Each structure stands twice: as structure tokens, then as C-alpha cells.
Coordinates of C-alpha atoms and ligand atoms in Angstrom, one line a residue:
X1 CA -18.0 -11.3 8.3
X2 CA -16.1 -8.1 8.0
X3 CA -14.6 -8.0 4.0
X4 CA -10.8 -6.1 3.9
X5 CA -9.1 -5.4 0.7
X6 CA -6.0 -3.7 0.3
X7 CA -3.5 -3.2 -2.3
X8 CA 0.0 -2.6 -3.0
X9 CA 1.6 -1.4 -6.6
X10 CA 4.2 -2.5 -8.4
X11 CA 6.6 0.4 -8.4
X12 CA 9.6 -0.4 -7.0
X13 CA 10.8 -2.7 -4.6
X14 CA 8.9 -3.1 -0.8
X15 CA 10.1 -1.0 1.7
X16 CA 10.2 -0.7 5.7
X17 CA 7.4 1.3 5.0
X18 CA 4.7 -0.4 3.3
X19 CA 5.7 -3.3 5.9
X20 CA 5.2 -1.3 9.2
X21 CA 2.5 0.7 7.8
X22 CA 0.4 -2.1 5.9
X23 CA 1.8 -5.5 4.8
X24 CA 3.0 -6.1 8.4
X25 CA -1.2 -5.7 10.3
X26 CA -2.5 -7.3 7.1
X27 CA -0.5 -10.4 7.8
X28 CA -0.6 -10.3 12.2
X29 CA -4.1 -9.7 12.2
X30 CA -6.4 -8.7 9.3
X31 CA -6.6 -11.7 7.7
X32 CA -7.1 -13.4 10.8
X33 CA -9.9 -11.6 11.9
X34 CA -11.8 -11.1 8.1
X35 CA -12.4 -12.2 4.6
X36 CA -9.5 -10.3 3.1
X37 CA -8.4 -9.3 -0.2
X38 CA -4.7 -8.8 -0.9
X39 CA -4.2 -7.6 -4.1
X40 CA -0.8 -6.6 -6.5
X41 CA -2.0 -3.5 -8.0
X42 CA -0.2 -3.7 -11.4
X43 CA -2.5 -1.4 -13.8
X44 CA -1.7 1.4 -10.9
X45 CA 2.1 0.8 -11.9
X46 CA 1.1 2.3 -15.5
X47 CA 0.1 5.8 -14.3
X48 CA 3.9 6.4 -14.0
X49 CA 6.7 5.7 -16.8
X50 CA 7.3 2.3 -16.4
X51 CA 9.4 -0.2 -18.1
X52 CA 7.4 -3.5 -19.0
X53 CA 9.3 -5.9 -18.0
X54 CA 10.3 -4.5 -14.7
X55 CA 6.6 -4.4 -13.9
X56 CA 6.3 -7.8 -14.1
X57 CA 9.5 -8.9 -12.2
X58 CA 8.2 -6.4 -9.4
X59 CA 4.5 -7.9 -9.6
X60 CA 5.5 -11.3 -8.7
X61 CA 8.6 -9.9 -6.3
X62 CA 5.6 -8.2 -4.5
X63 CA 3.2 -11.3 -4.4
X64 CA 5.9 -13.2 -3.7
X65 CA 6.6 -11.0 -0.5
X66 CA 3.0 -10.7 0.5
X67 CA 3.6 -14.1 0.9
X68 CA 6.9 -14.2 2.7
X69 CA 5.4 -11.4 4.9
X70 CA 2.8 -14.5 6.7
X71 CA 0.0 -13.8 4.2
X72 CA -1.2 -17.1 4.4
X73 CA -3.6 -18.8 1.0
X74 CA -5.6 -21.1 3.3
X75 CA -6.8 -17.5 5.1
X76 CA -7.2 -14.5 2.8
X77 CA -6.9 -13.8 -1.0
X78 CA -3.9 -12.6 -2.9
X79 CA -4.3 -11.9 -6.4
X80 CA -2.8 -9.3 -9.0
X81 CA -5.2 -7.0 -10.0
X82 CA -5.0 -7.0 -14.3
X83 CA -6.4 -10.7 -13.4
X84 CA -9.9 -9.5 -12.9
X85 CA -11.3 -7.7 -15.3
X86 CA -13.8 -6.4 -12.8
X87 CA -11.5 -4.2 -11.8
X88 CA -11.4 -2.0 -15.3
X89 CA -15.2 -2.3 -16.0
X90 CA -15.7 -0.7 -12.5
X91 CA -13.8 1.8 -13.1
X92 CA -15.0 3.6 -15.8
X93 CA -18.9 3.5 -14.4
X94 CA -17.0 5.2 -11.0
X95 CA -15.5 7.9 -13.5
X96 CA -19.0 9.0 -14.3
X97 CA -19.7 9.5 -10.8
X98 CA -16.8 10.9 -10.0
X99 CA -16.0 14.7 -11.2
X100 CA -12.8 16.2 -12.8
X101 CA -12.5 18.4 -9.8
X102 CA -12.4 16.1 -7.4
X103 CA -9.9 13.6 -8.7
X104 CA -7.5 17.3 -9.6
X105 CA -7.4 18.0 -5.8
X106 CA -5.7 14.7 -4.6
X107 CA -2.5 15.3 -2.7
X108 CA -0.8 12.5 -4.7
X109 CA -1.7 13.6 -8.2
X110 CA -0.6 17.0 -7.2
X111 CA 2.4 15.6 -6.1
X112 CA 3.4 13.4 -8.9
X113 CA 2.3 15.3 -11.7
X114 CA 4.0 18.2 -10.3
X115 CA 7.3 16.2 -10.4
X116 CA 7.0 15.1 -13.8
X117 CA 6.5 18.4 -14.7
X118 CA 9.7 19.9 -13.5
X119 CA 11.7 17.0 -15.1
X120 CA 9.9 18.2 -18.5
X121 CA 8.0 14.7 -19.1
X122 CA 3.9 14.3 -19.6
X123 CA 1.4 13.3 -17.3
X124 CA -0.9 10.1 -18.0
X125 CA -4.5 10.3 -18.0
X126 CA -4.3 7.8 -15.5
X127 CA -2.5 9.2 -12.8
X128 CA -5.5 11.6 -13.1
X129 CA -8.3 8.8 -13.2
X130 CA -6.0 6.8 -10.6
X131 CA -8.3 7.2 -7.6
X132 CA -11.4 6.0 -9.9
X133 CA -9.7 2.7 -10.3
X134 CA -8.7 2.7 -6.3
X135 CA -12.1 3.1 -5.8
X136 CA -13.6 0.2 -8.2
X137 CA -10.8 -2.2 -6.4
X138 CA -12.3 -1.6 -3.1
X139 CA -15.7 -1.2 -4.1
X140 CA -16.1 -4.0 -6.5
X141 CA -16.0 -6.4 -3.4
X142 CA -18.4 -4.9 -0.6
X143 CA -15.3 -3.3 1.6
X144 CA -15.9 -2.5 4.9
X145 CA -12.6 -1.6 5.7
X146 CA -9.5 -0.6 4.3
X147 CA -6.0 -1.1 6.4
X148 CA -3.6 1.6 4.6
X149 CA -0.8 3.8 5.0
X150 CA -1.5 7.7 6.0
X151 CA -1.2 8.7 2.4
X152 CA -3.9 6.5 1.5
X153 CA -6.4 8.0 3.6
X154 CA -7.7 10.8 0.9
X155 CA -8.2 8.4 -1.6
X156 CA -10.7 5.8 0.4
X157 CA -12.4 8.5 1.4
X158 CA -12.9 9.5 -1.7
X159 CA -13.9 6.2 -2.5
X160 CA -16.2 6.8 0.0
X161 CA -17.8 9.7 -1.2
X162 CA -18.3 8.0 -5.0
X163 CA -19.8 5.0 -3.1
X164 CA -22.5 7.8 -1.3
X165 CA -23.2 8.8 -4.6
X166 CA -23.4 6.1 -6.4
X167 CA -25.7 4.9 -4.3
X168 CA -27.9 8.1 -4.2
X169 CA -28.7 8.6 -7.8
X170 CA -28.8 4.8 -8.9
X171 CA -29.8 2.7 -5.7
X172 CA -28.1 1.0 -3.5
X173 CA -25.4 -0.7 -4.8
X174 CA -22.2 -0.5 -2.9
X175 CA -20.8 -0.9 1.2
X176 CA -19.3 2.2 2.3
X177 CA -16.0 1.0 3.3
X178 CA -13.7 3.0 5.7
X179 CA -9.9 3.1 6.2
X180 CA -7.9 2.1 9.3
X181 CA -4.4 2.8 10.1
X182 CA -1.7 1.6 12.0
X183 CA -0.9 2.9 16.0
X184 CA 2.2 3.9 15.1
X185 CA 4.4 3.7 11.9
X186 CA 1.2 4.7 9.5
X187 CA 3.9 7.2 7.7
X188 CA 7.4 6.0 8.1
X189 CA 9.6 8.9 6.8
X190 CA 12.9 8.8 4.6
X191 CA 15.5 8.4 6.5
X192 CA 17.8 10.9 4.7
X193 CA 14.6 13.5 4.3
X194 CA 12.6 13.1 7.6
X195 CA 10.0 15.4 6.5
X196 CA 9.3 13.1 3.3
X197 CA 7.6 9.8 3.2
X198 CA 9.4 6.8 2.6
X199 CA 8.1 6.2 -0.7
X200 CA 9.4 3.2 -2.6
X201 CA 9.6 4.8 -6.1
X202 CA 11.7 7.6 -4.8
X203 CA 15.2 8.1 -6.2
X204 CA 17.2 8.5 -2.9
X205 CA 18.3 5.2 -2.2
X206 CA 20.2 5.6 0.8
X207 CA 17.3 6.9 3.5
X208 CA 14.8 3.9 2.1
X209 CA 14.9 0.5 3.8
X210 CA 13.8 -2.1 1.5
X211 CA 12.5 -5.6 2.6
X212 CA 15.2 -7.3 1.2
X213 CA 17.8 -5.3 1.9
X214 CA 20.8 -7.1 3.6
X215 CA 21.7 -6.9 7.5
X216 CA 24.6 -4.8 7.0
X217 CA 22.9 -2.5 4.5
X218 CA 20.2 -2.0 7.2
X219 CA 22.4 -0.7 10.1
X220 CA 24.3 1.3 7.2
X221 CA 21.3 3.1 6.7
X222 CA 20.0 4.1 10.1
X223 CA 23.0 4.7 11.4
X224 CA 23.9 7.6 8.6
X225 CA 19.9 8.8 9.0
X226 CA 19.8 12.2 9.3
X227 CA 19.2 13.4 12.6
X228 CA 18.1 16.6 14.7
X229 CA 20.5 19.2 15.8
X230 CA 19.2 18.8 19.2
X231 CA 20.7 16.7 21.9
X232 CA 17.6 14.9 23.8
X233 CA 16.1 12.2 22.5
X234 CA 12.3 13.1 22.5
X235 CA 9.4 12.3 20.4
X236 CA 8.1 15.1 18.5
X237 CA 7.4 15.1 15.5
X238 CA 7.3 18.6 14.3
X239 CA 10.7 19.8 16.0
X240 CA 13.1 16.6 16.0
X241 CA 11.5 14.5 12.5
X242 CA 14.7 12.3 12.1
X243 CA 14.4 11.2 15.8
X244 CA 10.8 11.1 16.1
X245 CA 10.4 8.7 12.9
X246 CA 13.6 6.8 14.4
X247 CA 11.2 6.1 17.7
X248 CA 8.4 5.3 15.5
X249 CA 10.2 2.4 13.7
X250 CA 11.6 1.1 16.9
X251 CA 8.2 1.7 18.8
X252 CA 6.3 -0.3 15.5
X253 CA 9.2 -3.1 15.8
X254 CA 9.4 -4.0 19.8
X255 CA 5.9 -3.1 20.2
X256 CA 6.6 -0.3 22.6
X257 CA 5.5 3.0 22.1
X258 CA 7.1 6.0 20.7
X259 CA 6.7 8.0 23.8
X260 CA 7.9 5.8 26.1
X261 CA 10.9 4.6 24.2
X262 CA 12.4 8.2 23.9
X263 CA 12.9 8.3 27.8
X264 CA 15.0 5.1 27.4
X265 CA 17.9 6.5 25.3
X266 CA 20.1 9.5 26.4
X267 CA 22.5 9.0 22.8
X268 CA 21.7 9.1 19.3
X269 CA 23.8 6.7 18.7
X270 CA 22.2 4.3 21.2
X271 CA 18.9 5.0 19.2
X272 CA 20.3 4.1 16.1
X273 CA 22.2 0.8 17.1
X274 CA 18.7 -0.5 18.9
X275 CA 16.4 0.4 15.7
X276 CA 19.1 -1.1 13.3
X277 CA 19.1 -4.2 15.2
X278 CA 14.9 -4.2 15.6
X279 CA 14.8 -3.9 12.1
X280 CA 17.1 -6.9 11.3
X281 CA 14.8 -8.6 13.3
X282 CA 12.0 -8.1 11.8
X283 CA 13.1 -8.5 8.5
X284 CA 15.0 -11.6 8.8
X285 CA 12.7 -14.0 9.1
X286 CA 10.9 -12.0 5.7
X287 CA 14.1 -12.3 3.6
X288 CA 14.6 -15.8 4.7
X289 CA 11.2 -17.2 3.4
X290 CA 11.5 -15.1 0.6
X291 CA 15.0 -16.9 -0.7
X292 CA 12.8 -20.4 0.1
X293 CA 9.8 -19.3 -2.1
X294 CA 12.0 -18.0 -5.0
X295 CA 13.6 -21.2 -5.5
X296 CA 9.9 -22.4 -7.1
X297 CA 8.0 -20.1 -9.0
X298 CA 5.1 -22.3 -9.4
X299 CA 3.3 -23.1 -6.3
X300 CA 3.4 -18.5 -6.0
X301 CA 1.4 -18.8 -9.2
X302 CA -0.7 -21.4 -8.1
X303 CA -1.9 -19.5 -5.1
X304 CA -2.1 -15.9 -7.7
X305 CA -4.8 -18.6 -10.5
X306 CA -6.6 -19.5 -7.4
X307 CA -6.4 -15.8 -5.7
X308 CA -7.5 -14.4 -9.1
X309 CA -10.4 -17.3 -9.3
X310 CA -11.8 -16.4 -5.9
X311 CA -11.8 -12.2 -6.6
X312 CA -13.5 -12.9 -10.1
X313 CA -16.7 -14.6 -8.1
X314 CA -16.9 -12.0 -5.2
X315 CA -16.7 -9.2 -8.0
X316 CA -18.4 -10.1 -10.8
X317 CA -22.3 -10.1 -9.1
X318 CA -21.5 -6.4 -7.5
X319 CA -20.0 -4.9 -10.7
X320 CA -23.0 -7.1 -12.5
X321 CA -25.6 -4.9 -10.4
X322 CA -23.5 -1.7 -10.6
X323 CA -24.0 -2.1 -14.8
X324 CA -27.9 -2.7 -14.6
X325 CA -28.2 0.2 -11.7
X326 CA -26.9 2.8 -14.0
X327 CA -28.8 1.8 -17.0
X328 CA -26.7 -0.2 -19.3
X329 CA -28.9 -2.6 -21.5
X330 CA -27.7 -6.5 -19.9
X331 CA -26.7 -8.5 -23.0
X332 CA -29.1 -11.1 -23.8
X333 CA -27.3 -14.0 -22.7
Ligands
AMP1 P1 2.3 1.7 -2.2 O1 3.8 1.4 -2.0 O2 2.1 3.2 -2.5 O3 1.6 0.8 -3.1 O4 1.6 1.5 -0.8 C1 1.2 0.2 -0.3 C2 0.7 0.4 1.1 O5 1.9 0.8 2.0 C3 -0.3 1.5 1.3 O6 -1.2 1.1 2.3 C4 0.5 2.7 1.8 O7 -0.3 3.6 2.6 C5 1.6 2.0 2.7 N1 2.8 2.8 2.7 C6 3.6 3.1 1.7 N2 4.6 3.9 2.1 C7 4.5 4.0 3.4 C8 5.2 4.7 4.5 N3 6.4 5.3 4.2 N4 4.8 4.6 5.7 C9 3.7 3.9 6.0 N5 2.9 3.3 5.1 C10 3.3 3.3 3.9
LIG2 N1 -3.2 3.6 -4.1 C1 -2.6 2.6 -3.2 C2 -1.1 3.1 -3.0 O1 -0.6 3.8 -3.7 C3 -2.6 1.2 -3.8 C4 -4.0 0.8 -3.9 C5 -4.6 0.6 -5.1 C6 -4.9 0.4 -2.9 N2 -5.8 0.1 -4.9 C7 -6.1 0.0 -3.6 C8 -4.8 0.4 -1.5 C9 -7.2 -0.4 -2.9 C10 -6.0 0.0 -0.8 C11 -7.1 -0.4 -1.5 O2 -0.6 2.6 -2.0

């Protein structure tokens, strides 16, 4: 059977984004159609300056979403990651594979180090090593496939090319895994900065749509998203972004696609009242079964102990033979 893992970190709260682009086909059909591995991706939340408590409230907000989202116990796995300790051994035989240069030319350390540069902080290790520790979460469970957002794609196939390698020098070891990405909606864009992605950790509230964001708040937002100077509604990407990403989130909503839905509007403002209300839609019945699983906190961290449980079994004999494939001595046991 075809073996899925994805993950999702603790940064902020869920947005429109990471629903369209991920949660949303893990829930409709990944974990219908594999053994899947959903996974809250809290020691990725420490590559950043983080407060610790608000890394916990968001780790259980998240798995607590996954959840409200249709990720259903009886068919996949959800877990948080810093439960399985496979995770970190992994990880530090994939560094040894891996090579400086390799991990310095990701887009997203580029990206994030360069930011916390210009606002005069440090970078962590770890947001350098980052990809290492993507790669031992996917790899430590025989992958083959990876459903991700667009800006994920550089990192699995990294993974990929540490897997190769891996498997080169020491034997074979690991599955080569491969990402997949959504039709449309694989990179939602801020709604105030259509050329950037809509990136949860961002600081610019007002062009992110967050899961639990209320009705109102919703049609507030796409209906002051910035839009082209043009007048005609079309769908490209490169010459009308606010429009074109408007289209997409409708398109990923109705199930129509982007194309086609730009003949239907001759207004803006008929654009923006149609997504608004798709949106609500699709969020409502989220919000409403997260209220219902907030009111207990216990039977969310029954399904995490028995999430975690599961993972620890499927990782522990791959990251067993990754140990004895590079040479460590096995303790006698
Ligand atoms: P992250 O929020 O970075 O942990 O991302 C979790 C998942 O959501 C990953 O698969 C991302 O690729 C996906 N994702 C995050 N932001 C977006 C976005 N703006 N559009 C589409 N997918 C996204
Ligand atoms: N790096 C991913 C992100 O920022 C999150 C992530 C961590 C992940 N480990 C993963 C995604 C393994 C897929 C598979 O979105």
C-alpha cells in the first residue's frame, strides 16, 4: 500500500493556504486511498524565535484542526513530531549525507535568514539543518509520496537526493519518495501582496485568511484584496496576480477551474462577493467541529498517544537499519 506522510509546523495559526494547498487533499482523499502519516511538526517551530508556550497552544490548535479538517483516527495517523524520537536520530545520520552547500541554496533558508538579518537578529543552526530533519520525517517511514504546497517542492526533492545517496554509499536503505501537489491552489497568495505566498508566520494580517477566522472577517478580507489595475477578469498569473489567485481560491473551493471561472465574472466586485461566500463555505463546517473538539481536550490527546504509538513502530526498524548501514556499533542489548 502506497505510505504518505506530510507535515505541518507550528508557526502561527492555519491559514486558507495550508487548507487548499494541503490539509484540505490530505483529508478528501489521501488518507483514503493510503497509509498516511499526518504529523505536527513542532521541532521545525524552533528554527525561528519562538515563544514556548505559544508553540504548544499552536501544536495542539494544529492537531486539533487536522482533525476538524476530516482527518479521521480510524484511517490515517496524526501525531506531533517531538513524540518520536526517530525523528531527531534520523536526522543527524542525514546531515552526514547531506553537504553544507546544499542545505545553503534552499529558497526558504535564503528567505528567512535573509529576513532576520535585516531586522538585526541571528540565524539558528537549524533553520540551516531544517531540510535534514524534513528529510528524516519523510524518510524514517518508507514515503512514497509527499502531498505539499509549491514551496515544499525543493525540500522533498532534496530529500530525494539524500535518500539516492544514502542509499549509494551504504546500501539500500530508504524509498525514494516524491511530492504531489494540488491542481490548483498549490500556492495561494497574500491577499494584500499577490506576488507573496500566503505564509502563516507572516506579519500582514489583513491579506491572510486563517481557518478560524470569522464569517465576517473573511468577506472583509477579500473584498479589500488588492486587485489589478486592469478591468477584465482573466486568469493570468504573471499580469493580473490579485485576480488570478482570487480565481484560484474560488476555482480550489467550487471545484471549477481557474480558466473557466474568469469568463463568468465581468466585475471585480462580483469576483470578490462569490470567493468570499465559497470560502465561508468551506470553512464553516471546519470552525464548527473545531468549537465541538475544543470543548474536551482529552479524546485530541488520545488519538496524538495513539498517533505517536503507531509512528514509533513504523520508524524505529528503518532508522534501526539506517544506524547499522552506516556503521554505528548496535548496542548489545
Ligand atoms: P507550513 O505552514 O509551512 O507548515 O505548511 C504546511 C503545508 O501547507 C505545506 O504542505 C505547505 O506547502 C502548504 N502551504 C503553506 N502555505 C501555503 C500556501 N500559501 N499555498 C498553498 N500551500 C501552502
Ligand atoms: N517544511 C514543511 C513546511 O514548512 C513542513 C514539514 C516538515 C513537512 N516535515 C515535513 C512537510 C515532511 C512534508 C513532509 O511546510
Amino acid at each position: 500500500m502506497t505510505r504518505i506522510f506530510s507535515g505541518i509546523k507550528p508557526t502561527g495559526h492555519l491559514t486558507l493556504g495550508n487548507y487548499l494547498g494541503a490539509v484540505r487533499r490530505w483529508a478528501e482523499v489521501d488518507q483514503h486511498r493510503a497509509d498516511a502519516l499526518f504529523c505536527v511538526v513542532d521541532l521545525h517551530a524552533l528554527t525561528v524565535d519562538h515563544d514556548p508556550a505559544r508553540v504548544r497552544r499552536l501544536s495542539r490548535q494544529a492537531a486539533t484542526l487536522l482533525l476538524a479538517s476530516g482527518l479521521d483516527p480510524e484511517l490515517c495517523t496524526v501525531f506531533v513530531q517531538s513524540h518520536v524520537d526517530e525523528h531527531t536520530r534520523l536526522s543527524y545520520l542525514l546531515e552526514c549525507v547531506a553537504t553544507d552547500g546544499e542545505m545553503r541554496r534552499m529558497i526558504q533558508y535564503k528567505e528567512k535568514a535573509a529576513r532576520e538579518r535585516a531586522r538585526g537578529g541571528s540565524v539558528r543552526l537549524s533553520l540551516l539543518t531544517y531540510p535534514a530533519l524534513m528529510a528524516a520525517d519523510i524518510l524514517a517511514y518508507g514515503t512514497d509520496e509527499v502531498p505539499v504546497g509549491d514551496d515544499q517542492t525543493q525540500h522533498v526533492e532534496l530529500t530525494r537526493d539524500l535518500a539516492v545517496r544514502f542509499n549509494q554509499r551504504y546500501g539500500h536503505t530508504f524509498v525514494v519518495p516524491r511530492a504531489t501537489r494540488p491542481e490548483v491552489a498549490a500556492r495561494v497568495m497574500n491577499l494584500q501582496e499577490p506576488l507573496s505566498k500566503m505564509g502563516k508566520s507572516d506579519d500582514s494580517g489583513p491579506g491572510i485568511v486563517y481557518l478560524l477566522d470569522e464569517p465576517d472577517t473573511v468577506r472583509k478580507k477579500v473584498a479589500r484584496a488588492v486587485t489589478d489595475s486592469g478591468q477584465d477578469v482573466a486568469y493570468d498569473r504573471e499580469k493580473q496576480p490579485g485576480i488570478a489567485n482570487l480565481l484560484e481560491i474560488l476555482a480550489s473551493c467550487t471545484g471549477g477551474s481557474p480558466e473557466a471561472l474568469s469568463g463568468e465574472y465581468r466585475s471585480y466586485g462580483a469576483l470578490k462577493k462569490d470567493t468570499a461566500e465559497a470560502v465561508v463555505e468551506v470553512l464553516r463546517p471546519v470552525r464548527e467541529r473545531h468549537q465541538a473538539l475544543c470543548a474536551d481536550p482529552a479524546p485530541v490527546d488520545d488519538v496524538l498517544r495513539r498517533g505517536a504509538e503507531r509512528a514509533r513502530e513504523l520508524a524505529r526498524p528503518t532508522v534501526d537499519a539506517a544506524y547499522r548501514a552506516i556503521g554505528l556499533l548496535p548496542a548489545a542489548g
